[in-house]
CSV table of C-alpha atoms and ligand atoms in Angstrom, one decimal:
chain,number,residue,atom,x,y,z
A,1,MET,CA,0.0,0.0,0.0
A,2,LYS,CA,1.5,3.3,-1.2
A,3,LEU,CA,0.3,6.8,-1.6
A,4,GLU,CA,0.0,7.8,-5.3
A,5,GLY,CA,2.1,10.9,-5.1
A,6,ILE,CA,0.8,14.4,-4.7
A,7,HIS,CA,-2.9,14.8,-5.0
A,8,HIS,CA,-3.2,18.6,-4.9
A,9,ILE,CA,-1.4,21.6,-3.4
A,10,THR,CA,-3.4,24.5,-1.9
A,11,ALA,CA,-2.1,28.1,-1.6
A,12,ILE,CA,-3.6,31.5,-0.9
A,13,THR,CA,-4.2,34.3,-3.3
A,14,GLU,CA,-5.3,37.8,-2.6
A,15,ASN,CA,-6.9,38.3,-6.1
A,16,ALA,CA,-8.8,35.5,-7.9
A,17,GLN,CA,-8.8,37.2,-11.3
A,18,ARG,CA,-5.0,38.0,-11.3
A,19,ASN,CA,-4.5,34.3,-10.2
A,20,VAL,CA,-6.7,32.9,-13.0
A,21,ASP,CA,-4.9,35.3,-15.5
A,22,PHE,CA,-1.6,33.9,-14.5
A,23,TYR,CA,-2.3,30.1,-14.0
A,24,ALA,CA,-4.8,29.6,-16.8
A,25,GLY,CA,-3.7,32.5,-19.1
A,26,VAL,CA,0.1,32.4,-18.8
A,27,MET,CA,0.9,28.9,-17.3
A,28,GLY,CA,-1.6,27.1,-19.5
A,29,LEU,CA,-3.4,25.2,-16.8
A,30,ARG,CA,-7.1,24.6,-17.0
A,31,LEU,CA,-9.4,26.1,-14.5
A,32,VAL,CA,-11.3,22.9,-13.6
A,33,LYS,CA,-13.5,24.1,-10.7
A,34,LYS,CA,-14.6,27.4,-9.4
A,35,THR,CA,-16.2,26.8,-6.0
A,36,VAL,CA,-16.1,28.2,-2.5
A,37,ASN,CA,-13.8,27.3,0.5
A,38,GLN,CA,-15.9,24.8,2.3
A,39,ASP,CA,-14.5,25.9,5.6
A,40,SER,CA,-15.3,29.6,4.9
A,41,PRO,CA,-17.9,29.6,2.1
A,42,THR,CA,-17.8,33.4,1.4
A,43,VAL,CA,-14.5,33.1,-0.5
A,44,TYR,CA,-13.5,31.4,-3.7
A,45,HIS,CA,-11.7,28.1,-3.9
A,46,LEU,CA,-10.2,27.8,-7.4
A,47,PHE,CA,-8.7,24.5,-8.9
A,48,PHE,CA,-6.3,24.5,-11.7
A,49,ALA,CA,-5.2,21.2,-13.3
A,50,ASP,CA,-4.6,19.3,-16.5
A,51,GLU,CA,-7.3,18.9,-19.2
A,52,GLU,CA,-9.1,16.1,-17.3
A,53,GLY,CA,-8.8,17.7,-13.8
A,54,ASP,CA,-6.6,14.8,-12.6
A,55,PRO,CA,-5.0,14.5,-9.1
A,56,GLY,CA,-1.3,15.0,-9.6
A,57,ALA,CA,-1.6,18.3,-11.4
A,58,ASP,CA,-4.1,20.1,-9.3
A,59,LEU,CA,-3.0,23.4,-7.8
A,60,THR,CA,-5.7,25.1,-5.9
A,61,PHE,CA,-6.2,28.5,-4.3
A,62,PHE,CA,-8.3,30.1,-1.6
A,63,GLU,CA,-8.9,33.7,-2.4
A,64,TYR,CA,-8.7,36.1,0.6
A,65,PRO,CA,-9.4,39.5,-0.8
A,66,GLY,CA,-7.1,42.1,0.9
A,67,ALA,CA,-4.7,39.4,2.4
A,68,ALA,CA,-1.3,40.6,3.1
A,69,ARG,CA,1.7,39.0,1.2
A,70,GLY,CA,2.8,35.8,3.0
A,71,ARG,CA,6.4,34.5,3.3
A,72,ALA,CA,7.4,30.8,3.5
A,73,GLY,CA,9.3,29.9,6.7
A,74,GLU,CA,10.0,27.0,9.1
A,75,GLY,CA,7.3,24.3,8.8
A,76,MET,CA,6.0,25.6,5.4
A,77,VAL,CA,6.1,24.5,1.9
A,78,HIS,CA,8.2,27.0,0.1
A,79,ARG,CA,8.4,25.7,-3.5
A,80,ILE,CA,6.3,23.7,-5.9
A,81,VAL,CA,8.3,21.6,-8.4
A,82,TRP,CA,6.6,20.7,-11.7
A,83,ARG,CA,7.7,18.3,-14.4
A,84,VAL,CA,8.3,19.2,-17.9
A,85,GLY,CA,9.3,16.8,-20.8
A,86,ALA,CA,12.7,18.3,-22.1
A,87,PRO,CA,15.1,21.1,-21.8
A,88,GLU,CA,13.4,22.9,-24.8
A,89,SER,CA,10.5,23.3,-22.5
A,90,LEU,CA,12.7,25.3,-20.1
A,91,ASP,CA,13.7,27.5,-23.0
A,92,PHE,CA,10.1,28.0,-23.9
A,93,TRP,CA,8.9,28.8,-20.4
A,94,GLU,CA,12.0,31.1,-19.9
A,95,GLY,CA,10.8,33.2,-22.9
A,96,ARG,CA,7.0,33.0,-22.1
A,97,LEU,CA,7.4,34.0,-18.6
A,98,GLY,CA,9.8,36.8,-19.4
A,99,ALA,CA,7.4,38.1,-22.0
A,100,HIS,CA,4.8,38.3,-19.2
A,101,GLY,CA,7.1,40.2,-16.9
A,102,ILE,CA,8.1,37.3,-14.7
A,103,GLU,CA,11.8,36.9,-13.8
A,104,THR,CA,13.2,33.4,-14.2
A,105,ARG,CA,16.5,31.9,-13.1
A,106,ARG,CA,17.9,28.8,-15.0
A,107,ASP,CA,19.9,26.3,-13.1
A,108,GLY,CA,20.9,23.3,-15.3
A,109,GLU,CA,17.7,21.3,-15.9
A,110,ARG,CA,15.7,23.5,-13.6
A,111,LEU,CA,13.9,26.8,-14.1
A,112,HIS,CA,12.9,28.9,-11.1
A,113,PHE,CA,10.3,31.7,-10.9
A,114,ALA,CA,7.8,33.1,-8.6
A,115,ASP,CA,4.1,33.9,-9.4
A,116,PRO,CA,2.8,37.5,-9.2
A,117,GLU,CA,2.3,37.0,-5.5
A,118,GLY,CA,5.6,35.5,-4.7
A,119,LEU,CA,4.7,31.8,-4.7
A,120,ASP,CA,7.8,29.9,-5.7
A,121,HIS,CA,7.9,27.4,-8.5
A,122,GLU,CA,10.5,25.2,-10.3
A,123,LEU,CA,10.1,23.4,-13.6
A,124,LEU,CA,12.2,20.3,-13.8
A,125,VAL,CA,13.1,17.9,-16.6
A,126,ALA,CA,12.2,14.8,-14.6
A,127,ASP,CA,13.0,11.2,-15.7
A,128,VAL,CA,9.9,9.4,-14.4
A,129,PRO,CA,7.6,6.8,-16.0
A,130,ASP,CA,4.4,8.7,-14.8
A,131,PRO,CA,1.9,9.6,-17.5
A,132,PRO,CA,2.1,13.3,-18.2
A,133,LEU,CA,-0.8,15.4,-17.0
A,134,ILE,CA,-1.3,18.2,-19.6
A,135,ALA,CA,-3.8,20.9,-20.2
A,136,ASP,CA,-4.6,22.4,-23.6
A,137,HIS,CA,-3.7,26.0,-24.2
A,138,PRO,CA,-3.5,27.6,-27.7
A,139,GLU,CA,-0.2,29.3,-27.0
A,140,VAL,CA,1.5,26.3,-25.2
A,141,PRO,CA,2.6,23.4,-27.4
A,142,ARG,CA,1.7,20.1,-25.7
A,143,GLU,CA,5.2,18.8,-25.7
A,144,LEU,CA,6.4,21.9,-23.8
A,145,ALA,CA,3.5,22.1,-21.3
A,146,LEU,CA,3.6,21.4,-17.6
A,147,GLN,CA,3.2,17.6,-16.9
A,148,GLY,CA,2.0,17.7,-13.3
A,149,PHE,CA,3.7,17.8,-9.9
A,150,HIS,CA,7.1,16.4,-9.1
A,151,ALA,CA,7.7,17.5,-5.6
A,152,VAL,CA,7.1,20.0,-2.8
A,153,ARG,CA,10.0,21.5,-1.0
A,154,ALA,CA,9.4,22.5,2.7
A,155,TYR,CA,11.5,24.4,5.3
A,156,ALA,CA,12.5,22.4,8.4
A,157,SER,CA,15.3,22.9,10.8
A,158,ALA,CA,15.1,19.4,12.3
A,159,PRO,CA,13.6,17.3,9.4
A,160,GLU,CA,14.5,14.0,11.2
A,161,ALA,CA,11.5,14.8,13.5
A,162,SER,CA,9.3,13.9,10.5
A,163,SER,CA,10.9,10.6,9.6
A,164,ALA,CA,8.8,8.2,11.7
A,165,LEU,CA,5.6,9.7,10.3
A,166,LEU,CA,6.9,9.6,6.7
A,167,GLU,CA,7.9,6.0,7.2
A,168,ALA,CA,4.5,5.1,8.6
A,169,LEU,CA,3.0,6.7,5.5
A,170,GLU,CA,5.2,4.4,3.4
A,171,PHE,CA,7.3,7.3,2.0
A,172,GLU,CA,10.7,5.9,0.8
A,173,PRO,CA,13.9,7.9,1.5
A,174,THR,CA,15.7,8.6,-1.9
A,175,GLU,CA,18.5,10.8,-3.1
A,176,GLU,CA,16.1,13.5,-4.0
A,177,GLY,CA,14.0,13.4,-0.9
A,178,TRP,CA,11.1,11.3,0.6
A,179,GLU,CA,9.1,9.7,-2.2
A,180,ALA,CA,5.5,8.5,-2.2
A,181,ARG,CA,5.3,6.3,-5.3
A,182,GLY,CA,2.2,4.2,-5.9
A,183,SER,CA,1.3,2.0,-8.9
A,184,GLU,CA,0.4,5.0,-11.2
A,185,ARG,CA,2.3,8.1,-9.9
A,186,GLY,CA,5.0,9.3,-7.5
A,187,GLY,CA,5.7,12.5,-5.8
A,188,LEU,CA,8.5,13.8,-3.5
A,189,TYR,CA,8.6,15.6,-0.2
A,190,VAL,CA,11.9,17.5,0.2
A,191,PHE,CA,13.3,19.4,3.2
A,192,ASP,CA,15.4,22.5,3.0
A,193,PRO,CA,17.0,24.5,5.9
A,194,PRO,CA,14.7,27.3,6.8
A,195,PRO,CA,15.6,31.0,6.5
A,196,ALA,CA,16.1,33.0,9.7
A,197,GLU,CA,12.9,35.0,9.2
A,198,ARG,CA,9.6,33.5,10.5
A,199,GLY,CA,7.1,32.3,8.0
A,200,VAL,CA,3.8,34.2,7.5
A,201,GLN,CA,0.8,32.5,6.0
A,202,GLY,CA,-0.7,35.0,3.5
A,203,ALA,CA,-1.0,35.6,-0.2
A,204,GLY,CA,1.5,33.7,-2.2
A,205,SER,CA,2.1,31.0,0.5
A,206,VAL,CA,1.2,27.4,0.5
A,207,HIS,CA,-1.6,26.3,2.9
A,208,HIS,CA,-1.3,22.5,2.6
A,209,VAL,CA,-0.2,19.7,0.5
A,210,ALA,CA,-2.5,16.6,-0.2
A,211,TRP,CA,-1.2,13.1,-1.0
A,212,ALA,CA,-3.3,10.8,-3.0
A,213,SER,CA,-5.0,7.6,-1.8
A,214,THR,CA,-7.3,5.1,-3.4
A,215,ILE,CA,-10.8,5.4,-2.1
A,216,GLU,CA,-10.6,1.9,-0.6
A,217,GLU,CA,-7.4,2.6,1.4
A,218,HIS,CA,-8.2,6.0,2.7
A,219,MET,CA,-9.1,5.1,6.3
A,220,GLN,CA,-6.1,2.8,6.5
A,221,TRP,CA,-3.8,5.9,5.9
A,222,ARG,CA,-5.7,7.5,8.8
A,223,GLU,CA,-4.8,4.6,11.0
A,224,LYS,CA,-1.2,4.7,9.9
A,225,ALA,CA,-0.9,8.4,10.7
A,226,ILE,CA,-2.4,7.8,14.1
A,227,SER,CA,0.1,4.9,14.7
A,228,ALA,CA,2.9,7.4,14.1
A,229,GLY,CA,1.6,9.9,16.6
A,230,ALA,CA,-0.3,12.2,14.3
A,231,HIS,CA,-3.8,13.6,15.1
A,232,PRO,CA,-5.8,13.4,11.8
A,233,THR,CA,-9.3,14.8,11.5
A,234,PRO,CA,-12.1,12.4,10.8
A,235,GLU,CA,-12.8,11.7,7.2
A,236,ILE,CA,-14.3,14.9,5.6
A,237,ASP,CA,-16.4,14.6,2.5
A,238,ARG,CA,-15.2,17.4,0.1
A,239,PHE,CA,-17.7,16.2,-2.5
A,240,TYR,CA,-15.0,16.0,-5.3
A,241,PHE,CA,-12.8,13.8,-2.9
A,242,LYS,CA,-12.7,12.8,0.7
A,243,SER,CA,-10.0,14.1,3.0
A,244,ILE,CA,-8.3,13.8,6.2
A,245,TYR,CA,-5.9,16.5,7.6
A,246,PHE,CA,-3.0,16.4,10.1
A,247,ARG,CA,0.1,18.4,10.7
A,248,GLU,CA,3.4,16.5,10.1
A,249,PRO,CA,6.0,16.9,12.9
A,250,SER,CA,8.0,19.6,10.9
A,251,GLY,CA,4.9,21.7,10.9
A,252,VAL,CA,3.5,21.3,7.4
A,253,LEU,CA,-0.3,20.6,7.1
A,254,PHE,CA,-0.8,17.3,5.3
A,255,GLU,CA,-4.0,16.1,3.7
A,256,ILE,CA,-4.7,12.7,2.3
A,257,ALA,CA,-7.3,12.9,-0.3
A,258,THR,CA,-9.0,10.2,-2.4
A,259,LEU,CA,-8.6,9.5,-6.1
A,260,GLY,CA,-12.1,10.3,-6.9
A,261,PRO,CA,-14.9,10.8,-7.5
A,262,GLY,CA,-13.3,13.9,-9.1
A,263,PHE,CA,-14.4,17.1,-10.7
A,264,THR,CA,-16.8,15.7,-13.2
A,265,VAL,CA,-19.2,14.7,-10.4
A,266,ASP,CA,-21.2,17.9,-10.9
A,267,GLU,CA,-20.3,19.2,-14.3
A,268,PRO,CA,-19.4,17.6,-17.6
A,269,LEU,CA,-15.7,17.4,-18.6
A,270,GLU,CA,-16.1,19.9,-21.5
A,271,HIS,CA,-17.6,22.6,-19.2
A,272,LEU,CA,-15.4,22.2,-16.0
A,273,GLY,CA,-14.9,25.4,-14.1
A,274,GLU,CA,-17.2,27.6,-16.1
A,275,LYS,CA,-19.8,28.4,-13.5
A,276,LEU,CA,-19.7,28.7,-9.7
A,277,SER,CA,-20.0,25.1,-8.5
A,278,LEU,CA,-21.5,24.5,-5.1
A,279,PRO,CA,-21.6,21.0,-3.6
A,280,PRO,CA,-25.1,20.0,-2.5
A,281,ASP,CA,-24.5,20.9,1.1
A,282,PHE,CA,-23.6,24.5,0.1
A,283,GLU,CA,-26.1,25.0,-2.7
A,284,HIS,CA,-28.6,26.8,-0.3
A,285,LEU,CA,-25.9,29.5,0.2
A,286,ARG,CA,-25.8,30.4,-3.5
A,287,ASP,CA,-28.0,33.5,-3.4
A,288,GLU,CA,-26.0,34.7,-0.4
A,289,VAL,CA,-22.4,34.0,-1.6
A,290,GLU,CA,-22.6,34.4,-5.4
A,291,PRO,CA,-23.4,38.2,-5.4
A,292,ASN,CA,-20.5,38.9,-3.0
A,293,LEU,CA,-17.8,37.1,-5.0
A,294,ARG,CA,-15.8,39.2,-7.3
A,295,PRO,CA,-16.6,37.9,-10.8
A,296,VAL,CA,-13.7,36.0,-12.5
A,297,VAL,CA,-13.2,36.0,-16.2
A,298,ASN,CA,-11.4,32.9,-17.5
A,299,PRO,CA,-8.9,33.9,-20.2
A,300,ARG,CA,-9.4,30.5,-21.8
A,301,ALA,CA,-13.1,30.8,-22.2
A,302,ALA,CA,-12.5,34.3,-23.7
A,303,GLN,CA,-10.3,32.9,-26.4
A,304,THR,CA,-12.7,30.3,-27.7
B,401,ZN,ZN1,-6.8,20.3,0.2
């Protein structure tokens, strides 16, 4: 029994429109769900992913309008590492990001940059057998597009404190970091020494990272986490998947989310993310929340 790599990564944005313009418009991801934060249903929860809305390429954002800029520090994920297919892809993104005013830094087979709110990303030419998870964008050739997550990097001053939990969750130590590799996909959890400054949760910072489980094994992962001293929540039905949450000993908020039912549970694949989706338990709030959400224009819809 193994976790199937990274399910999704959730971060915070101050501005949903600017966020959509960057991730759908520039990075070429597909906005696959526009819904509300189920723990705070007056604000958006946006999900970007590949064309099919698969776990493994799903970057999500809570919008907190007016939120101050955050800063990654001890106990926080500070970088999202994406796979790309070939070095030519790094050339392409260097040029494309530069043309959109985003500074990049090339380091061998890696390209670093930050989004407009300071969230740190790295594109990596990774040698893995996992099927690429690609979204369609008219300006991004498929062979150069993002292919899903490879890793998250977190700051920890004493990362050995996390070893027992990661071992209980069947992560394997590798040269690159701790790897969760299942039958379909793998993903890495990598520690770096923290900066001196304390972290601040805010716009442009990562809120949590979710690891993928089959639906059948979900509750067994909860038992494994408990056996290693973690304090997971009960299973929470997020409608698009089921989740448990707990903090790992280095301070990062972990989620374990199920591979399904997925984003087509309430909209057809061809129309994912076009309207505000509210899970059944939240539908009664529509008249209250929808008028108060700043409308978001999807650049992808505008092009077609
Ligand atoms: Zn989550």
